[in-house]
Coordinates of C-alpha atoms in Angstrom, one line a residue:
Chain W
M1 CA 7.8 81.7 -18.5
V2 CA 8.1 80.0 -21.8
E3 CA 4.9 81.2 -23.5
H4 CA 5.0 83.1 -26.7
R5 CA 1.7 85.0 -26.7
P6 CA 2.0 88.5 -28.1
V7 CA -0.6 89.9 -25.8
L8 CA 1.2 88.7 -22.8
T9 CA 4.5 90.0 -24.0
A10 CA 3.0 93.5 -24.6
L11 CA 1.3 93.4 -21.2
A12 CA 4.5 92.6 -19.4
H13 CA 6.3 95.4 -21.3
A14 CA 3.5 97.8 -20.2
V15 CA 3.7 96.9 -16.7
L16 CA 7.5 97.3 -16.7
I17 CA 7.5 100.5 -18.6
L18 CA 4.8 101.9 -16.2
G19 CA 7.1 100.9 -13.3
V20 CA 10.1 102.8 -14.7
L21 CA 8.0 105.9 -15.5
A22 CA 6.8 105.9 -11.9
V23 CA 10.4 105.9 -10.9
A24 CA 11.9 108.1 -13.4
F25 CA 9.4 110.8 -13.9
P26 CA 9.9 112.6 -10.7
V27 CA 13.7 112.5 -11.2
W28 CA 13.1 114.0 -14.5
L29 CA 10.9 116.8 -13.1
A30 CA 13.7 117.4 -10.6
F31 CA 16.2 117.8 -13.4
V32 CA 13.8 120.0 -15.4
A33 CA 13.1 122.3 -12.4
S34 CA 16.9 122.7 -11.8
T35 CA 17.4 124.2 -15.3
H36 CA 14.5 126.8 -15.0
P37 CA 14.9 130.2 -13.1
S38 CA 13.4 130.0 -9.8
T39 CA 10.1 132.0 -10.7
T40 CA 9.0 129.4 -13.1
F41 CA 7.9 126.9 -10.6
L42 CA 6.3 129.6 -8.4
S43 CA 3.9 130.3 -11.3
G44 CA 2.1 127.0 -10.9
L45 CA 2.9 125.6 -14.4
V46 CA 5.3 122.9 -14.4
P47 CA 7.4 122.7 -17.6
L48 CA 8.3 119.2 -18.9
W49 CA 11.4 120.1 -21.0
P50 CA 14.7 121.6 -19.5
G51 CA 15.2 125.3 -19.7
D52 CA 18.3 127.3 -20.3
H53 CA 19.1 128.5 -16.9
W54 CA 21.0 125.5 -15.7
R55 CA 24.5 127.2 -16.1
E56 CA 23.7 129.9 -13.4
T57 CA 22.1 127.4 -11.0
Y58 CA 24.7 124.8 -11.0
G59 CA 27.4 127.4 -11.2
Q60 CA 26.2 129.1 -8.0
M61 CA 25.7 125.7 -6.2
F62 CA 29.2 124.7 -6.8
G63 CA 30.8 128.1 -6.1
T64 CA 29.1 130.1 -3.3
G65 CA 26.2 128.2 -2.2
I66 CA 23.0 130.2 -1.3
S67 CA 23.9 132.2 1.9
T68 CA 20.2 133.0 2.5
S69 CA 19.4 129.4 3.0
G70 CA 22.2 128.8 5.4
A71 CA 23.5 126.1 3.1
P72 CA 27.4 125.9 2.6
P73 CA 28.6 125.4 -1.0
L74 CA 27.6 122.1 -2.6
G75 CA 31.2 120.9 -2.9
L76 CA 31.7 121.0 0.7
M77 CA 28.6 119.1 1.5
M78 CA 29.2 116.5 -1.2
G79 CA 32.6 115.9 0.3
N80 CA 31.1 115.6 3.7
S81 CA 28.6 113.1 2.6
L82 CA 31.2 111.2 0.7
I83 CA 33.4 110.9 3.7
M84 CA 30.5 109.8 5.9
A85 CA 29.2 107.2 3.5
L86 CA 32.5 105.8 2.8
S87 CA 33.5 105.6 6.5
I88 CA 30.2 103.9 7.4
A89 CA 30.4 101.5 4.5
L90 CA 34.0 100.4 4.9
G91 CA 33.8 100.5 8.6
K92 CA 30.6 98.3 8.6
I93 CA 32.3 95.7 6.0
A94 CA 35.5 95.7 8.2
I95 CA 33.9 95.2 11.5
S96 CA 31.2 92.8 10.4
I97 CA 33.5 90.5 8.4
L98 CA 35.6 90.2 11.6
S99 CA 32.6 89.4 13.8
A100 CA 31.4 86.7 11.4
F101 CA 34.9 85.3 11.1
A102 CA 35.0 84.9 14.9
I103 CA 31.5 83.7 15.3
V104 CA 31.8 81.0 12.4
F105 CA 35.4 79.8 12.7
F106 CA 36.1 79.9 16.5
R107 CA 34.9 78.0 19.4
F108 CA 34.7 80.1 22.5
P109 CA 32.3 80.4 25.6
F110 CA 29.1 82.3 24.9
R111 CA 29.7 82.2 21.1
H112 CA 25.8 81.7 20.5
L113 CA 25.1 84.4 23.0
A114 CA 27.4 86.8 21.1
F115 CA 25.7 86.0 17.8
W116 CA 22.2 86.7 19.2
L117 CA 23.2 89.8 21.0
I118 CA 24.5 91.1 17.4
F119 CA 21.4 89.9 15.9
V120 CA 19.1 91.7 18.5
T121 CA 20.6 95.0 17.6
L122 CA 18.8 94.6 14.2
M123 CA 15.8 95.8 16.3
L124 CA 17.8 98.8 17.5
P125 CA 18.5 101.2 14.6
V126 CA 19.8 104.6 15.2
E127 CA 16.4 106.2 15.2
V128 CA 15.3 104.0 18.1
R129 CA 18.3 104.6 20.2
I130 CA 19.0 108.1 19.1
V131 CA 19.0 109.9 22.6
P132 CA 21.3 107.4 24.5
T133 CA 23.7 107.3 21.4
F134 CA 23.8 111.2 21.2
K135 CA 24.7 111.3 25.0
V136 CA 27.5 108.7 24.5
V137 CA 28.8 110.8 21.4
A138 CA 28.6 114.1 23.2
D139 CA 30.5 112.6 26.4
L140 CA 33.1 111.3 24.0
G141 CA 33.6 114.8 22.5
M142 CA 32.7 113.6 19.0
L143 CA 30.0 116.2 18.2
N144 CA 30.7 118.0 15.1
S145 CA 33.3 115.5 13.8
Y146 CA 33.5 113.1 11.1
A147 CA 34.0 110.4 13.7
G148 CA 30.7 111.4 15.5
L149 CA 28.9 111.3 12.0
A150 CA 30.3 107.7 11.1
V151 CA 31.2 105.7 14.2
P152 CA 27.7 105.3 15.9
L153 CA 26.4 103.9 12.4
I154 CA 29.2 101.4 11.9
A155 CA 28.0 98.4 13.9
S156 CA 25.9 96.3 11.6
A157 CA 24.0 93.2 12.4
T158 CA 22.9 92.8 8.9
A159 CA 26.3 92.7 7.2
T160 CA 27.5 90.5 10.1
F161 CA 24.6 88.0 9.5
L162 CA 25.3 88.2 5.6
F163 CA 29.0 87.3 6.1
R164 CA 28.2 84.6 8.6
Q165 CA 25.8 82.8 6.1
F166 CA 28.3 83.1 3.5
F167 CA 31.2 81.7 5.8
L168 CA 28.9 78.8 6.7
T169 CA 28.8 77.8 3.1
I170 CA 32.6 77.3 3.1
P171 CA 33.2 73.7 3.3
D172 CA 35.0 72.2 6.5
E173 CA 37.5 70.5 4.2
L174 CA 38.7 73.8 2.7
V175 CA 39.4 75.0 6.3
E176 CA 41.1 71.8 7.2
A177 CA 43.3 71.9 3.9
A178 CA 44.3 75.3 4.9
R179 CA 45.4 74.0 8.4
I180 CA 47.4 71.2 6.8
D181 CA 49.0 73.8 4.4
G182 CA 50.2 75.6 7.7
A183 CA 47.9 78.7 7.3
G184 CA 47.1 80.0 10.8
P185 CA 43.8 81.7 11.5
L186 CA 44.9 85.2 10.4
K187 CA 46.6 83.8 7.3
F188 CA 43.5 81.7 6.5
F189 CA 41.4 85.0 6.9
R190 CA 43.8 87.0 4.7
D191 CA 44.6 84.4 1.9
I192 CA 41.4 82.6 1.6
L193 CA 38.4 84.1 3.3
L194 CA 39.1 87.7 2.0
P195 CA 39.4 86.7 -1.7
L196 CA 36.3 84.4 -1.4
S197 CA 34.3 87.3 0.0
R198 CA 35.1 89.6 -2.6
T199 CA 31.7 89.6 -4.3
N200 CA 29.9 89.7 -1.1
M201 CA 31.8 92.7 0.2
A202 CA 31.1 94.5 -3.3
A203 CA 27.4 93.9 -2.9
L204 CA 27.4 95.0 0.7
F205 CA 29.4 98.2 -0.3
V206 CA 26.8 99.2 -2.6
I207 CA 24.0 98.8 -0.1
L208 CA 25.8 100.3 2.9
F209 CA 27.3 103.3 0.8
I210 CA 23.7 104.3 -0.2
Y211 CA 22.5 103.6 3.4
G212 CA 25.4 106.0 4.6
W213 CA 24.8 108.6 1.9
N214 CA 21.1 108.8 2.7
Q215 CA 21.5 109.3 6.4
Y216 CA 19.5 112.3 7.6
I217 CA 18.4 112.3 11.1
W218 CA 21.8 111.4 12.7
P219 CA 24.0 114.1 10.9
L220 CA 21.2 116.7 11.7
I221 CA 21.5 115.9 15.3
V222 CA 25.3 115.7 15.8
T223 CA 26.4 118.4 13.5
T224 CA 25.8 122.2 14.3
D225 CA 28.9 123.3 12.4
E226 CA 28.0 124.2 8.7
R227 CA 31.3 122.8 7.6
L228 CA 30.3 119.3 8.5
Y229 CA 26.7 119.6 6.8
T230 CA 25.9 116.6 4.5
V231 CA 24.1 117.2 1.2
V232 CA 20.9 115.5 2.3
M233 CA 20.8 117.8 5.4
G234 CA 21.5 120.8 3.0
I235 CA 18.5 120.0 0.8
K236 CA 16.3 120.0 3.8
R237 CA 17.7 123.3 5.0
M238 CA 17.1 124.9 1.6
V239 CA 13.4 124.1 1.6
D240 CA 12.9 125.2 5.1
V241 CA 13.5 128.9 4.5
A242 CA 11.7 131.4 6.8
D243 CA 9.8 134.1 5.3
A244 CA 10.4 133.4 1.6
E245 CA 9.6 130.8 -1.1
P246 CA 12.0 128.2 -1.4
Q247 CA 14.4 128.5 -4.3
W248 CA 13.2 125.3 -6.0
N249 CA 15.7 125.4 -8.9
Y250 CA 18.6 125.3 -6.3
V251 CA 16.9 122.5 -4.3
M252 CA 16.3 120.6 -7.4
A253 CA 19.9 121.1 -8.6
T254 CA 21.3 120.0 -5.3
A255 CA 18.9 116.9 -5.3
T256 CA 19.8 116.0 -8.8
L257 CA 23.6 116.2 -7.9
A258 CA 23.1 114.3 -4.8
M259 CA 21.9 111.4 -6.5
L260 CA 24.7 111.1 -8.6
P261 CA 27.4 109.4 -6.4
P262 CA 25.0 106.6 -5.3
V263 CA 24.1 106.0 -8.9
L264 CA 27.7 106.0 -9.9
V265 CA 28.5 103.3 -7.2
V266 CA 25.7 101.2 -8.4
V267 CA 26.5 101.4 -12.0
A268 CA 30.3 100.8 -11.4
M269 CA 29.8 97.8 -9.1
Q270 CA 26.6 96.4 -10.8
R271 CA 28.0 93.2 -11.9
L272 CA 29.8 92.3 -8.7
F273 CA 26.7 93.4 -6.9
V274 CA 24.5 91.0 -8.6
K275 CA 26.9 88.3 -8.4
G276 CA 27.4 88.8 -4.6
L277 CA 23.6 88.7 -4.0
I278 CA 22.7 85.7 -6.1
E279 CA 25.5 83.2 -6.6
Q280 CA 28.5 81.9 -4.7
E281 CA 31.7 81.3 -6.5
K282 CA 32.3 77.6 -6.7
Chain Z
M1 CA 58.8 58.8 4.7
A2 CA 58.2 57.3 7.9
A3 CA 56.3 54.6 9.8
I4 CA 53.1 55.5 11.5
E5 CA 52.2 53.7 14.9
L6 CA 48.8 53.9 16.6
E7 CA 48.6 52.6 20.0
T8 CA 45.3 51.9 21.8
L9 CA 44.0 55.0 20.0
G10 CA 40.5 56.1 21.0
K11 CA 38.2 58.9 20.4
V12 CA 35.2 60.0 22.3
Y13 CA 33.1 62.8 20.9
P14 CA 31.5 65.4 23.4
G15 CA 28.2 63.8 24.0
G16 CA 29.6 60.5 24.7
V17 CA 29.7 58.8 21.3
E18 CA 32.6 56.6 21.2
A19 CA 33.8 56.6 17.6
V20 CA 37.1 54.8 17.8
K21 CA 37.8 52.2 20.5
G22 CA 41.3 51.3 21.2
V23 CA 42.9 50.8 18.0
D24 CA 46.5 49.4 17.6
L25 CA 48.0 49.5 14.1
A26 CA 51.6 49.6 13.0
I27 CA 52.0 51.0 9.4
G28 CA 55.4 50.4 8.0
D29 CA 57.6 52.8 6.1
G30 CA 56.4 52.8 2.5
E31 CA 53.4 50.7 3.1
F32 CA 50.1 51.4 1.5
V33 CA 47.5 50.7 4.1
V34 CA 43.7 50.9 3.4
L35 CA 41.2 51.4 6.0
V36 CA 37.9 50.1 4.8
G37 CA 34.5 49.6 6.5
P38 CA 31.0 50.8 6.3
S39 CA 30.0 54.4 6.8
G40 CA 30.1 55.4 10.5
C41 CA 32.7 52.7 11.4
G42 CA 35.3 55.2 12.6
K43 CA 37.7 54.8 9.7
S44 CA 37.5 58.5 8.9
T45 CA 37.9 59.5 12.4
I46 CA 41.2 57.4 12.8
L47 CA 42.5 59.0 9.5
R48 CA 41.6 62.5 10.9
M49 CA 43.3 61.9 14.1
I50 CA 46.5 61.0 12.3
A51 CA 46.2 64.1 10.4
G52 CA 45.6 66.1 13.5
L53 CA 42.2 67.5 12.6
E54 CA 40.5 65.5 15.4
R55 CA 41.9 65.6 18.9
V56 CA 43.0 62.2 20.3
T57 CA 40.9 61.3 23.4
H58 CA 43.3 58.4 24.5
G59 CA 46.2 56.5 23.1
E60 CA 49.1 57.6 21.1
I61 CA 50.0 58.4 17.6
R62 CA 53.7 58.4 16.4
I63 CA 55.0 59.4 13.1
G64 CA 58.5 58.4 12.4
G65 CA 58.9 57.4 16.0
A66 CA 57.9 60.8 17.4
R67 CA 54.7 61.3 19.4
V68 CA 52.6 63.7 17.4
N69 CA 49.4 63.8 19.5
E70 CA 49.8 67.5 20.5
R71 CA 51.2 68.7 17.2
E72 CA 49.2 71.0 14.8
P73 CA 48.4 69.2 11.4
A74 CA 51.0 71.4 9.6
E75 CA 53.7 70.3 11.9
R76 CA 53.0 66.5 11.4
D77 CA 54.8 66.2 8.2
I78 CA 51.8 64.7 6.5
A79 CA 49.7 65.7 3.5
M80 CA 46.0 64.9 3.0
V81 CA 43.7 64.5 -0.1
F82 CA 40.2 65.2 0.7
Q83 CA 37.0 63.8 -0.8
T84 CA 35.9 67.0 -2.2
Y85 CA 39.5 68.0 -3.2
A86 CA 39.3 71.1 -1.0
L87 CA 41.2 73.2 -3.7
Y88 CA 41.2 76.9 -3.0
P89 CA 38.7 78.3 -5.6
H90 CA 40.2 81.6 -6.1
M91 CA 43.8 80.4 -6.7
S92 CA 45.3 78.9 -9.9
V93 CA 46.5 75.4 -9.9
R94 CA 49.9 76.7 -9.5
Q95 CA 49.0 78.8 -6.6
N96 CA 47.1 76.0 -5.0
L97 CA 50.3 73.7 -5.2
A98 CA 52.5 76.4 -3.9
Y99 CA 50.4 77.6 -1.1
G100 CA 51.6 75.2 1.6
L101 CA 55.1 75.6 0.6
R102 CA 55.1 79.4 0.8
N103 CA 53.7 79.2 4.3
R104 CA 56.7 77.0 5.1
R105 CA 58.9 79.9 3.7
M106 CA 60.4 77.6 1.1
P107 CA 62.7 79.3 -1.4
K108 CA 61.1 80.4 -4.7
A109 CA 63.3 78.2 -6.7
E110 CA 62.8 75.1 -4.8
I111 CA 58.9 75.6 -4.9
A112 CA 59.1 76.0 -8.8
R113 CA 61.2 72.9 -8.9
R114 CA 58.7 70.9 -6.9
I115 CA 55.7 72.2 -8.8
A116 CA 57.2 71.4 -12.1
T117 CA 58.1 67.8 -11.0
A118 CA 54.7 67.2 -9.6
A119 CA 52.9 68.6 -12.6
R120 CA 55.0 66.3 -14.9
I121 CA 54.2 63.2 -12.9
L122 CA 50.5 64.1 -12.8
Q123 CA 50.3 65.6 -16.2
L124 CA 49.2 69.0 -15.1
S125 CA 51.8 71.0 -16.8
D126 CA 49.3 72.5 -19.3
L127 CA 46.7 73.3 -16.4
L128 CA 49.0 75.2 -14.1
D129 CA 47.4 78.6 -14.8
R130 CA 43.8 77.4 -14.6
K131 CA 41.4 78.1 -11.9
P132 CA 39.9 74.9 -10.1
R133 CA 36.4 75.6 -11.4
A134 CA 37.8 75.4 -15.2
L135 CA 39.0 71.7 -14.4
S136 CA 37.1 68.5 -14.8
G137 CA 36.6 66.2 -11.7
G138 CA 39.6 63.9 -12.7
Q139 CA 41.8 67.0 -13.0
R140 CA 40.7 68.5 -9.9
Q141 CA 41.5 65.1 -8.1
R142 CA 45.0 65.2 -9.7
V143 CA 45.6 68.8 -8.4
A144 CA 44.7 67.6 -4.9
M145 CA 47.1 64.8 -5.2
G146 CA 49.7 67.4 -6.7
R147 CA 49.2 69.6 -3.5
A148 CA 50.1 66.5 -1.4
I149 CA 53.1 65.5 -3.7
V150 CA 54.8 68.8 -3.6
R151 CA 55.2 68.7 0.1
E152 CA 57.3 65.6 -0.1
P153 CA 55.7 64.5 3.2
A154 CA 56.3 61.6 5.6
A155 CA 52.9 60.2 4.7
F156 CA 50.0 60.7 2.4
L157 CA 46.6 60.5 3.9
F158 CA 43.6 59.9 1.5
D159 CA 40.1 60.5 2.7
E160 CA 37.9 58.7 0.3
P161 CA 39.5 60.6 -2.7
L162 CA 37.7 59.0 -5.4
S163 CA 34.1 58.9 -4.0
N164 CA 33.1 62.0 -6.0
L165 CA 34.2 60.6 -9.6
D166 CA 32.1 58.6 -11.9
A167 CA 32.7 54.9 -12.0
K168 CA 35.0 54.8 -15.1
L169 CA 37.1 57.6 -13.9
R170 CA 37.3 56.0 -10.5
I171 CA 38.9 53.0 -12.0
H172 CA 41.3 55.0 -13.9
M173 CA 42.4 57.2 -10.9
R174 CA 42.7 54.1 -8.9
G175 CA 45.4 52.9 -11.2
E176 CA 47.1 56.3 -11.2
I177 CA 47.3 56.2 -7.4
K178 CA 48.7 52.7 -7.3
Q179 CA 51.4 53.8 -9.9
L180 CA 52.1 56.9 -7.9
H181 CA 52.7 54.9 -4.8
R182 CA 55.1 52.4 -6.7
R183 CA 56.9 55.5 -8.1
L184 CA 57.3 57.5 -4.9
G185 CA 57.0 54.8 -2.3
T186 CA 55.6 57.2 0.2
T187 CA 53.9 55.8 3.3
S188 CA 50.1 56.1 2.7
V189 CA 46.9 55.6 4.7
Y190 CA 43.8 55.5 2.4
V191 CA 40.3 55.4 3.7
T192 CA 37.4 54.2 1.5
H193 CA 34.0 52.4 1.9
D194 CA 34.4 50.7 -1.4
Q195 CA 35.8 47.2 -0.9
L196 CA 36.9 46.7 -4.5
E197 CA 38.9 49.9 -4.1
A198 CA 40.3 48.8 -1.0
M199 CA 41.2 45.4 -2.5
T200 CA 43.0 46.7 -5.4
L201 CA 45.1 49.4 -3.8
A202 CA 46.1 47.9 -0.4
D203 CA 49.4 46.3 0.5
R204 CA 47.6 45.7 3.8
L205 CA 43.9 45.9 4.2
V206 CA 42.4 46.9 7.6
V207 CA 38.8 46.2 8.0
V208 CA 37.3 48.7 10.6
N209 CA 33.9 48.0 12.1
G210 CA 32.2 49.6 15.1
G211 CA 35.4 51.6 16.0
R212 CA 37.6 48.5 16.1
I213 CA 39.8 46.6 13.9
E214 CA 38.0 43.6 12.7
Q215 CA 40.8 42.0 10.6
Q216 CA 44.0 43.1 9.0
G217 CA 46.3 41.6 6.6
A218 CA 47.1 41.2 2.8
P219 CA 43.9 41.6 0.7
L220 CA 43.9 38.2 -0.6
D221 CA 44.4 36.6 2.8
L222 CA 41.5 38.6 4.0
Y223 CA 39.3 37.3 1.1
R224 CA 40.3 33.8 1.6
H225 CA 40.3 33.6 5.2
P226 CA 37.7 36.1 6.7
A227 CA 38.2 36.0 10.3
T228 CA 34.5 37.0 11.1
T229 CA 31.1 37.1 9.3
F230 CA 31.4 40.8 9.0
V231 CA 34.6 40.7 7.0
A232 CA 33.3 37.7 5.0
G233 CA 30.2 39.7 4.0
F234 CA 32.1 42.9 3.4
L235 CA 34.7 41.9 0.9
G236 CA 33.9 40.5 -2.5
A237 CA 31.3 41.4 -5.0
P238 CA 28.8 39.9 -5.3
A239 CA 28.9 39.3 -1.5
M240 CA 29.5 36.0 0.2
N241 CA 26.3 34.0 1.0
L242 CA 26.1 33.7 4.9
F243 CA 23.4 31.3 6.1
D244 CA 22.3 29.1 9.0
A245 CA 23.3 25.5 8.6
A246 CA 24.2 22.4 10.6
V247 CA 27.1 19.9 10.3
E248 CA 26.0 16.4 11.0
A249 CA 28.6 13.6 10.5
G250 CA 30.7 15.7 8.3
A251 CA 27.8 16.8 6.1
L252 CA 26.8 20.5 5.7
R253 CA 22.9 20.5 5.8
V254 CA 20.5 23.4 5.2
G255 CA 17.1 22.0 6.0
D256 CA 17.0 18.6 4.2
A257 CA 19.6 19.4 1.5
V258 CA 23.2 18.5 1.9
L259 CA 25.5 21.1 0.3
A260 CA 28.9 19.5 1.0
S261 CA 30.3 16.5 2.5
A262 CA 33.6 15.6 4.3
V263 CA 33.5 18.9 6.2
A264 CA 36.1 19.1 8.9
H265 CA 33.9 20.1 11.9
P266 CA 32.7 18.1 14.9
G267 CA 29.1 19.0 14.2
G268 CA 26.4 21.3 15.4
R269 CA 24.8 24.7 14.5
V270 CA 27.2 27.0 12.2
T271 CA 26.9 30.1 10.1
A272 CA 28.2 28.9 6.7
G273 CA 29.7 31.3 4.2
L274 CA 29.9 30.4 0.4
R275 CA 31.1 32.7 -2.2
P276 CA 28.5 32.9 -5.1
E277 CA 31.3 31.6 -7.5
A278 CA 31.9 28.5 -5.3
L279 CA 28.4 27.2 -5.8
R280 CA 27.7 24.5 -8.5
L281 CA 24.2 24.4 -9.8
S282 CA 22.4 21.8 -12.1
P283 CA 18.9 21.6 -13.0
D284 CA 16.8 19.2 -10.9
A285 CA 13.1 19.0 -10.4
G286 CA 13.8 17.9 -6.8
G287 CA 16.6 20.3 -6.1
A288 CA 16.9 22.4 -2.9
F289 CA 17.5 25.8 -4.8
H290 CA 14.4 27.7 -5.7
L291 CA 15.1 30.3 -8.4
D292 CA 13.6 33.8 -7.8
Y293 CA 15.3 35.9 -10.7
V294 CA 18.4 36.0 -12.8
E295 CA 20.8 39.0 -13.3
E296 CA 22.9 39.1 -16.4
L297 CA 26.5 40.5 -15.9
G298 CA 27.4 39.9 -19.5
G299 CA 30.5 37.6 -18.6
A300 CA 28.5 35.7 -16.0
R301 CA 25.1 35.3 -14.6
L302 CA 23.8 35.7 -11.1
L303 CA 21.1 33.5 -9.9
H304 CA 19.0 34.8 -7.0
G305 CA 17.2 32.3 -5.1
R306 CA 16.3 30.6 -1.8
I307 CA 17.4 27.4 -0.2
G308 CA 15.5 26.2 3.0
G309 CA 14.1 29.6 3.0
Q310 CA 17.2 31.6 3.0
A311 CA 18.5 33.9 0.3
M312 CA 21.3 32.4 -1.8
V313 CA 23.1 34.0 -4.8
A314 CA 25.2 31.8 -7.2
Q315 CA 27.3 33.0 -10.0
T316 CA 27.3 30.6 -13.1
A317 CA 28.6 30.7 -16.6
V318 CA 26.3 32.3 -19.2
E319 CA 26.2 29.0 -20.9
A320 CA 25.1 27.0 -18.1
P321 CA 21.4 25.7 -18.1
V322 CA 19.0 27.4 -15.8
A323 CA 15.8 25.9 -14.2
E324 CA 13.2 26.8 -11.5
R325 CA 14.5 24.1 -9.2
M326 CA 18.2 23.2 -9.1
A327 CA 20.5 20.8 -7.2
L328 CA 23.3 22.7 -5.4
A329 CA 26.9 21.4 -4.5
T330 CA 30.1 23.0 -3.3
D331 CA 33.7 22.0 -2.6
P332 CA 34.4 21.8 1.1
A333 CA 37.5 23.7 0.5
D334 CA 35.4 26.8 -0.5
L335 CA 33.3 26.5 2.7
H336 CA 33.8 29.1 5.4
L337 CA 32.3 28.1 8.8
F338 CA 31.6 30.7 11.5
D339 CA 30.4 30.4 15.1
P340 CA 26.7 31.5 15.0
A341 CA 26.8 33.3 18.3
T342 CA 30.1 35.3 18.0
G343 CA 30.4 35.5 14.2
R344 CA 34.1 34.3 14.6
R345 CA 35.6 31.9 12.2
L346 CA 35.7 28.2 13.3
G347 CA 38.7 26.1 12.5

């Protein structure tokens, strides 16, 4: 838009500010709640400014956890979430870049069938296939393990498809130049394809890390051991206390902290992320 | 350096399209051979078969006397310059030049020496640490040639390397390629659809049409004695006029007009070929040439018109008078006669 009408500019800003408020206000409230004693929220009055109780709340969350809610200390849960999210994100990238490599650059029988089979799995997320997947994981003895948390979520049609689309834009002549330069398939993959996919991998990492971090149902089902609880599960368990009011200050403190790693990942990789999604390196 | 021989070389694509139909071609050691033809004529396929990028359906390719049909491109001792340059975008110029050598496990000192030599020849020394995207089209083109030079291969293969450059740069790079060949003397096979580029670069010109070699020889020989109407119409700009005519008692007739006399031909229908610069025009109210429009070239002038209903282009000096009707004459020595049925040269 090249128009310069003050009214329109003000309107545009108003809409954007409204959007930001809609997203940011609940986050702010969560933070505020985590800094007041647990009784404040139960009174029915919601304060808008942080209180002075944050040291006790965060201290206890990091230290011992709250035993009454059956949640382990926060550090352990954050660690578990981190391991799961990283395994899922890195595993997905590794597997899908290799699948896309095979599908785009090699001629083998049933190549198209293979691609479409991968594509069809888009219609079968974990939530749909949860019972058979659980059976498989249980039979493989992977319940209550990091492998059980991450492996079933690693296969990714979306990432394969994204890499495929990117690989298709690589000119044939570049592949041929590499052949003449004596680069075999694996060398081509390592020396040319991987460096060129850098921004795409970064963009996918951001998306997939958040996807992995936010997993809820699957960890809930495959873990019964407290030492493997993830932070998203922990929040839910703290809310679900029997015969007592939830301790909202602890819940909100956990939620605030649980938000931090994804935010850090996005901030750190923001530039690569945008680049990977909108433009290809020429 | 080595000679390249193609023997009854053929390519049939899956689906049955026959792109190359039994091509025989012997390229001498150090020779600069240009394959020229319209798009889709099979010239690129021939080149890509020599490079090893397309599988050979039948026939044989020998480089330096050895059959290479089954060899991988990297094992054929050739280097190729692509139309889009195909530089590795994430590598600096130096890394681009070194990549093929590193893959051959060449010692570092030798790689550095070769890069330095190539960079000096191509004036790339100041650009070695830049990435391809920070280079202009001409510079990228030179890097692509540098990547071929450092290999010190038996032969260079050029696949329309100048098509992506603007006209001025194309002429400049054409000169550089020619100089480079004089300096290195490496056997070169060059594919282009630009007949001017082909004429200026070639030691030997090979005109390809419909998957076959139409004619080959020195550029001037082909220009002066085209063997077929296709070659006659393809080489030279503006293109040769090709028109239906008849020879009667030694006179070349188009309709009622006589264009030349004392033509050495027994008589009958022919396809006549005349280059625009071979036509002499003079204003004449009863002349056979009807002027349609004039194109100014600066140094000369092109008169587009019709004679007996057939299109005809004549090139004249800028000073020469122009009229709506003009008389037309030519020297029998400038006349090319072709069989109207087969398109082959007569006499």
